[in-house]
Amino acid sequence: MTIGFTGSPLVRLDRERPDDAAFARHLADPRARLLALDGLDPVVDAAGGLTWTALTGRDPAIELVLLGLLDGAPAFVALTPGARGKPMFTLMQALAALPAPDAATWGAARSLVDWHARHRFCGRCGAPTEAVRAGWARRCAPCVAEHYPRTDPVVIMLAEHEGRVLVGRQPRYPARRYSALAGFIEVGESIEEAVARELFEEAGVRATRVRYVASQPWPLPFSQLMIACVAEVESDRITLDGEELEDARWVDRDGVRAALAGDPDAPFVPPPPYAIANSLLTRWLHDADARAV
Ligand SMILES: [Zn+2]
């Protein structure tokens, strides 16, 4: 199965980005096209995919990012300061209808537009910055600092104990939804250390072994890299921290299977297919089934 927000067909022209002449050439290419956005949200065309428009007639004052090549044609997105997106849970329905490669392309574009909008001034000296490197960096002329789009690593994990996994529920989740636990990796921390810390902080369980499963770029509301893991824990005794989670529960293979199948009698409603927590549950079930044979 494809992990949400991965699999974009964009050919990233990363080596060409410092070359301003190449950028101008792509801009003048008659096949060049611009990604249509509603604020930061995707605009779906009649065929159900992303909407692209011609570059002609655009305001030359608006900065552009060269996303890369799509089917051989240069693909751009415009930088619109102040653009906002819909809340994540609202947007999920629209994303579920988009073809996976389009969702991945939009995710990258959204992350870039949002990053530019929040980095218009130099974090070092405070002067205004301008887009450079085909829109994949910003430069501050007075202090010559270059700033690059950031992505924040987040661990997302299932604790595992004797054939069951731990899922938790935040108060903001839709009714009956439970998901994997998650948290930002802090500076000076490894993936394994962040997994162990978050599991202990949120659910009071101690990780004894952490294994990496998969990763996912996640553009909502900022740019994160979701790093999915499974952590064996020494006990199934849960102590909730009372802040992030309102409930957490252990679920066996049959419970996870029923949840992923959409069974109304399942012990919980899983996160949507775009979320890597859904992929993580699916892969855990697959592996646990294989081990049980
Ligand atoms: Zn500066």
Short mmCIF file of C-alpha atoms and ligand atoms in Angstrom, two decimals:
data_model
loop_
_atom_site.label_atom_id
_atom_site.label_comp_id
_atom_site.label_asym_id
_atom_site.label_seq_id
_atom_site.Cartn_x
_atom_site.Cartn_y
_atom_site.Cartn_z
CA MET A 1 0.00 0.00 0.00
CA THR A 2 1.11 3.55 -0.71
CA ILE A 3 1.81 5.75 2.27
CA GLY A 4 -0.08 9.05 2.12
CA PHE A 5 1.74 12.06 0.65
CA THR A 6 4.40 9.86 -0.98
CA GLY A 7 4.75 8.83 -4.61
CA SER A 8 4.68 12.20 -6.37
CA PRO A 9 5.79 11.91 -10.01
CA LEU A 10 7.62 15.27 -9.72
CA VAL A 11 11.16 15.17 -11.07
CA ARG A 12 12.92 17.45 -8.61
CA LEU A 13 15.48 19.53 -10.48
CA ASP A 14 17.59 20.02 -7.37
CA ARG A 15 20.89 20.32 -9.24
CA GLU A 16 19.52 23.08 -11.48
CA ARG A 17 18.20 25.22 -8.65
CA PRO A 18 21.26 27.47 -8.23
CA ASP A 19 21.20 28.20 -11.99
CA ASP A 20 19.09 31.34 -12.56
CA ALA A 21 19.32 30.94 -16.35
CA ALA A 22 17.78 27.47 -16.12
CA PHE A 23 14.98 28.86 -13.94
CA ALA A 24 14.27 31.56 -16.57
CA ARG A 25 14.27 28.93 -19.30
CA HIS A 26 11.68 26.82 -17.47
CA LEU A 27 9.63 29.95 -16.82
CA ALA A 28 9.58 30.73 -20.56
CA ASP A 29 8.70 27.15 -21.55
CA PRO A 30 5.26 27.21 -23.24
CA ARG A 31 4.39 23.96 -21.47
CA ALA A 32 5.04 25.50 -18.03
CA ARG A 33 2.08 25.39 -15.68
CA LEU A 34 1.06 26.74 -12.33
CA LEU A 35 -0.58 24.79 -9.54
CA ALA A 36 -3.96 26.27 -8.61
CA LEU A 37 -4.50 26.61 -4.85
CA ASP A 38 -7.42 27.80 -2.78
CA GLY A 39 -5.38 29.47 -0.07
CA LEU A 40 -3.15 26.52 0.74
CA ASP A 41 -5.74 23.89 -0.21
CA PRO A 42 -5.91 21.86 -3.43
CA VAL A 43 -8.32 22.83 -6.22
CA VAL A 44 -9.79 19.69 -7.73
CA ASP A 45 -10.45 19.67 -11.50
CA ALA A 46 -13.33 17.98 -13.34
CA ALA A 47 -11.34 14.75 -13.62
CA GLY A 48 -10.77 14.65 -9.85
CA GLY A 49 -7.08 15.63 -9.91
CA LEU A 50 -5.12 18.79 -9.15
CA THR A 51 -5.87 21.87 -11.26
CA TRP A 52 -3.03 23.43 -13.28
CA THR A 53 -3.21 26.73 -15.16
CA ALA A 54 -1.03 28.50 -17.70
CA LEU A 55 1.70 30.81 -16.41
CA THR A 56 0.69 33.66 -18.69
CA GLY A 57 -0.99 36.69 -17.19
CA ARG A 58 0.46 36.21 -13.74
CA ASP A 59 1.54 39.12 -11.56
CA PRO A 60 5.35 39.39 -12.02
CA ALA A 61 5.68 40.63 -8.43
CA ILE A 62 4.57 37.26 -7.08
CA GLU A 63 7.47 34.91 -6.41
CA LEU A 64 7.34 31.42 -7.90
CA VAL A 65 8.79 28.08 -6.89
CA LEU A 66 9.83 25.61 -9.55
CA LEU A 67 8.48 22.39 -8.06
CA GLY A 68 10.12 20.33 -10.80
CA LEU A 69 9.02 18.60 -13.98
CA LEU A 70 5.68 16.83 -14.35
CA ASP A 71 5.37 14.78 -17.53
CA GLY A 72 8.33 16.76 -18.83
CA ALA A 73 6.67 20.14 -18.26
CA PRO A 74 7.93 22.68 -15.69
CA ALA A 75 5.54 22.84 -12.74
CA PHE A 76 5.40 25.99 -10.59
CA VAL A 77 3.55 27.15 -7.53
CA ALA A 78 3.07 30.82 -6.57
CA LEU A 79 4.10 32.17 -3.17
CA THR A 80 1.17 33.96 -1.63
CA PRO A 81 1.95 35.51 1.76
CA GLY A 82 -0.85 35.07 4.24
CA ALA A 83 -2.46 32.10 2.47
CA ARG A 84 -4.34 29.89 4.89
CA GLY A 85 -5.58 26.32 4.67
CA LYS A 86 -8.63 24.57 6.01
CA PRO A 87 -8.35 22.63 9.28
CA MET A 88 -6.83 19.18 8.93
CA PHE A 89 -9.95 17.16 9.70
CA THR A 90 -11.98 19.18 7.16
CA LEU A 91 -9.36 18.75 4.47
CA MET A 92 -9.09 14.98 4.97
CA GLN A 93 -12.27 14.33 3.00
CA ALA A 94 -10.97 16.28 -0.01
CA LEU A 95 -7.62 14.50 0.21
CA ALA A 96 -9.26 11.10 0.30
CA ALA A 97 -10.76 11.84 -3.14
CA LEU A 98 -7.47 13.00 -4.72
CA PRO A 99 -5.29 10.46 -6.55
CA ALA A 100 -2.33 9.58 -4.29
CA PRO A 101 0.37 11.05 -6.62
CA ASP A 102 -1.55 14.35 -6.79
CA ALA A 103 -1.90 14.47 -3.01
CA ALA A 104 1.87 14.00 -2.71
CA THR A 105 2.59 16.80 -5.20
CA TRP A 106 0.16 19.10 -3.42
CA GLY A 107 1.69 18.21 -0.05
CA ALA A 108 5.16 19.27 -1.19
CA ALA A 109 3.80 22.49 -2.72
CA ARG A 110 1.80 23.34 0.38
CA SER A 111 4.80 22.83 2.63
CA LEU A 112 6.92 25.13 0.46
CA VAL A 113 4.31 27.90 0.17
CA ASP A 114 3.68 27.80 3.90
CA TRP A 115 7.38 27.83 4.75
CA HIS A 116 8.03 30.86 2.53
CA ALA A 117 5.08 32.69 4.08
CA ARG A 118 6.56 32.21 7.55
CA HIS A 119 10.16 33.08 6.62
CA ARG A 120 9.87 36.45 4.93
CA PHE A 121 12.33 37.93 7.39
CA CYS A 122 15.81 36.74 8.27
CA GLY A 123 15.99 34.77 11.51
CA ARG A 124 19.53 36.04 12.00
CA CYS A 125 19.31 39.81 11.43
CA GLY A 126 15.60 40.52 10.86
CA ALA A 127 15.92 41.98 7.33
CA PRO A 128 13.46 40.96 4.58
CA THR A 129 14.47 37.85 2.62
CA GLU A 130 13.92 36.93 -1.04
CA ALA A 131 13.32 33.58 -2.72
CA VAL A 132 16.41 32.09 -4.42
CA ARG A 133 17.43 28.67 -5.76
CA ALA A 134 14.28 28.33 -7.87
CA GLY A 135 12.25 28.97 -4.73
CA TRP A 136 13.89 26.26 -2.61
CA ALA A 137 15.64 28.74 -0.31
CA ARG A 138 15.46 32.35 0.86
CA ARG A 139 18.41 34.70 1.07
CA CYS A 140 18.97 37.71 3.24
CA ALA A 141 20.89 40.32 1.26
CA PRO A 142 22.30 42.33 4.23
CA CYS A 143 23.81 39.41 6.18
CA VAL A 144 24.07 36.90 3.27
CA ALA A 145 22.40 34.14 5.31
CA GLU A 146 20.54 31.50 3.32
CA HIS A 147 17.53 29.81 4.84
CA TYR A 148 16.21 26.45 3.65
CA PRO A 149 12.75 24.91 4.00
CA ARG A 150 12.65 22.97 7.23
CA THR A 151 10.92 19.76 8.09
CA ASP A 152 10.35 18.75 11.69
CA PRO A 153 10.81 15.09 12.66
CA VAL A 154 7.96 13.49 14.55
CA VAL A 155 7.90 9.97 15.95
CA ILE A 156 4.63 8.09 15.70
CA MET A 157 4.48 4.69 17.30
CA LEU A 158 2.56 1.70 18.45
CA ALA A 159 3.59 0.22 21.75
CA GLU A 160 3.40 -3.58 21.50
CA HIS A 161 2.95 -6.05 24.33
CA GLU A 162 2.17 -9.75 24.03
CA GLY A 163 0.32 -9.55 20.74
CA ARG A 164 -1.53 -6.32 21.38
CA VAL A 165 -0.85 -2.71 20.42
CA LEU A 166 -1.60 0.52 22.22
CA VAL A 167 -3.77 3.18 20.58
CA GLY A 168 -4.71 6.48 22.15
CA ARG A 169 -7.32 9.16 21.76
CA GLN A 170 -6.90 12.93 21.87
CA PRO A 171 -9.93 15.02 22.84
CA ARG A 172 -9.93 16.77 19.40
CA TYR A 173 -10.31 13.51 17.46
CA PRO A 174 -13.59 12.66 15.73
CA ALA A 175 -15.89 10.32 17.68
CA ARG A 176 -14.45 6.87 18.53
CA ARG A 177 -11.17 7.51 16.69
CA TYR A 178 -7.99 6.15 18.21
CA SER A 179 -4.54 6.40 16.69
CA ALA A 180 -0.87 5.73 17.29
CA LEU A 181 0.83 7.95 19.87
CA ALA A 182 3.09 10.67 18.48
CA GLY A 183 5.40 13.51 19.42
CA PHE A 184 8.11 15.79 18.08
CA ILE A 185 11.71 14.66 18.31
CA GLU A 186 13.57 17.13 20.48
CA VAL A 187 17.03 18.48 19.78
CA GLY A 188 19.73 16.09 20.95
CA GLU A 189 17.45 13.08 20.78
CA SER A 190 17.58 9.94 18.62
CA ILE A 191 14.46 8.41 17.08
CA GLU A 192 14.60 5.58 19.62
CA GLU A 193 14.98 7.98 22.55
CA ALA A 194 12.06 10.12 21.37
CA VAL A 195 9.84 7.04 21.00
CA ALA A 196 10.71 5.86 24.50
CA ARG A 197 10.22 9.32 26.04
CA GLU A 198 6.87 9.96 24.37
CA LEU A 199 5.47 6.53 25.26
CA PHE A 200 6.47 6.97 28.88
CA GLU A 201 5.23 10.58 29.07
CA GLU A 202 1.86 9.94 27.45
CA ALA A 203 1.02 6.41 28.54
CA GLY A 204 3.50 5.45 31.26
CA VAL A 205 4.84 2.44 29.34
CA ARG A 206 8.58 1.71 29.09
CA ALA A 207 10.01 0.77 25.68
CA THR A 208 12.55 -2.05 25.63
CA ARG A 209 13.10 -2.30 21.87
CA VAL A 210 12.18 0.12 19.06
CA ARG A 211 11.98 -0.82 15.40
CA TYR A 212 11.56 1.56 12.48
CA VAL A 213 8.71 0.80 10.08
CA ALA A 214 8.24 3.64 7.56
CA SER A 215 8.22 7.42 7.13
CA GLN A 216 5.99 10.05 5.60
CA PRO A 217 6.16 13.75 4.77
CA TRP A 218 3.17 15.42 6.41
CA PRO A 219 2.21 18.96 5.31
CA LEU A 220 -0.48 19.76 7.90
CA PRO A 221 -0.34 22.26 9.42
CA PHE A 222 3.44 22.60 8.88
CA SER A 223 6.11 20.40 7.34
CA GLN A 224 6.79 17.32 9.37
CA LEU A 225 8.52 14.04 8.71
CA MET A 226 6.51 11.34 10.41
CA ILE A 227 8.75 8.45 11.48
CA ALA A 228 6.66 5.39 12.25
CA CYS A 229 7.92 2.80 14.71
CA VAL A 230 6.78 -0.15 16.79
CA ALA A 231 8.11 -0.32 20.34
CA GLU A 232 8.01 -3.41 22.52
CA VAL A 233 7.20 -2.37 26.07
CA GLU A 234 7.87 -4.18 29.35
CA SER A 235 4.34 -4.00 30.78
CA ASP A 236 0.78 -3.27 29.61
CA ARG A 237 0.00 -1.07 32.62
CA ILE A 238 -1.09 2.32 31.30
CA THR A 239 -0.67 5.59 33.19
CA LEU A 240 -2.17 8.43 31.15
CA ASP A 241 -0.51 11.83 31.41
CA GLY A 242 -3.95 13.44 31.45
CA GLU A 243 -2.95 16.20 29.01
CA GLU A 244 -2.54 14.86 25.49
CA LEU A 245 -4.62 11.69 25.72
CA GLU A 246 -8.09 11.28 27.13
CA ASP A 247 -7.95 7.50 26.74
CA ALA A 248 -5.64 4.73 25.59
CA ARG A 249 -6.34 1.05 25.11
CA TRP A 250 -4.71 -2.18 24.08
CA VAL A 251 -6.09 -3.83 20.95
CA ASP A 252 -5.39 -7.32 19.62
CA ARG A 253 -5.10 -8.45 16.02
CA ASP A 254 -8.83 -9.06 15.63
CA GLY A 255 -9.62 -5.60 16.97
CA VAL A 256 -7.16 -3.91 14.62
CA ARG A 257 -8.44 -6.00 11.71
CA ALA A 258 -12.05 -5.02 12.43
CA ALA A 259 -11.11 -1.34 12.79
CA LEU A 260 -9.22 -1.25 9.49
CA ALA A 261 -12.10 -3.05 7.77
CA GLY A 262 -14.56 -0.40 8.97
CA ASP A 263 -16.54 -2.89 11.04
CA PRO A 264 -19.09 -0.91 13.09
CA ASP A 265 -18.46 -3.25 16.04
CA ALA A 266 -14.70 -2.63 15.97
CA PRO A 267 -13.18 -1.40 19.25
CA PHE A 268 -12.15 1.90 17.61
CA VAL A 269 -12.28 3.94 14.41
CA PRO A 270 -8.79 4.11 12.84
CA PRO A 271 -7.09 7.22 11.47
CA PRO A 272 -7.80 7.95 7.77
CA PRO A 273 -5.81 6.16 5.04
CA TYR A 274 -3.67 9.25 4.42
CA ALA A 275 -2.26 9.13 7.93
CA ILE A 276 0.81 6.97 8.42
CA ALA A 277 -0.79 5.70 11.63
CA ASN A 278 -3.22 3.84 9.37
CA SER A 279 -0.31 2.34 7.39
CA LEU A 280 1.44 1.50 10.67
CA LEU A 281 -1.59 -0.41 11.97
CA THR A 282 -1.92 -2.19 8.61
CA ARG A 283 1.72 -3.25 8.57
CA TRP A 284 1.68 -4.31 12.21
CA LEU A 285 -1.36 -6.50 11.54
CA HIS A 286 0.26 -8.00 8.45
CA ASP A 287 3.45 -8.83 10.37
CA ALA A 288 1.58 -10.10 13.44
CA ASP A 289 -0.58 -12.35 11.25
CA ALA A 290 2.54 -13.70 9.54
CA ARG A 291 4.16 -14.42 12.91
CA ALA A 292 1.02 -16.15 14.15
CA VAL A 293 0.91 -18.66 11.29
ZN ZN B 1 19.99 38.46 7.66
#
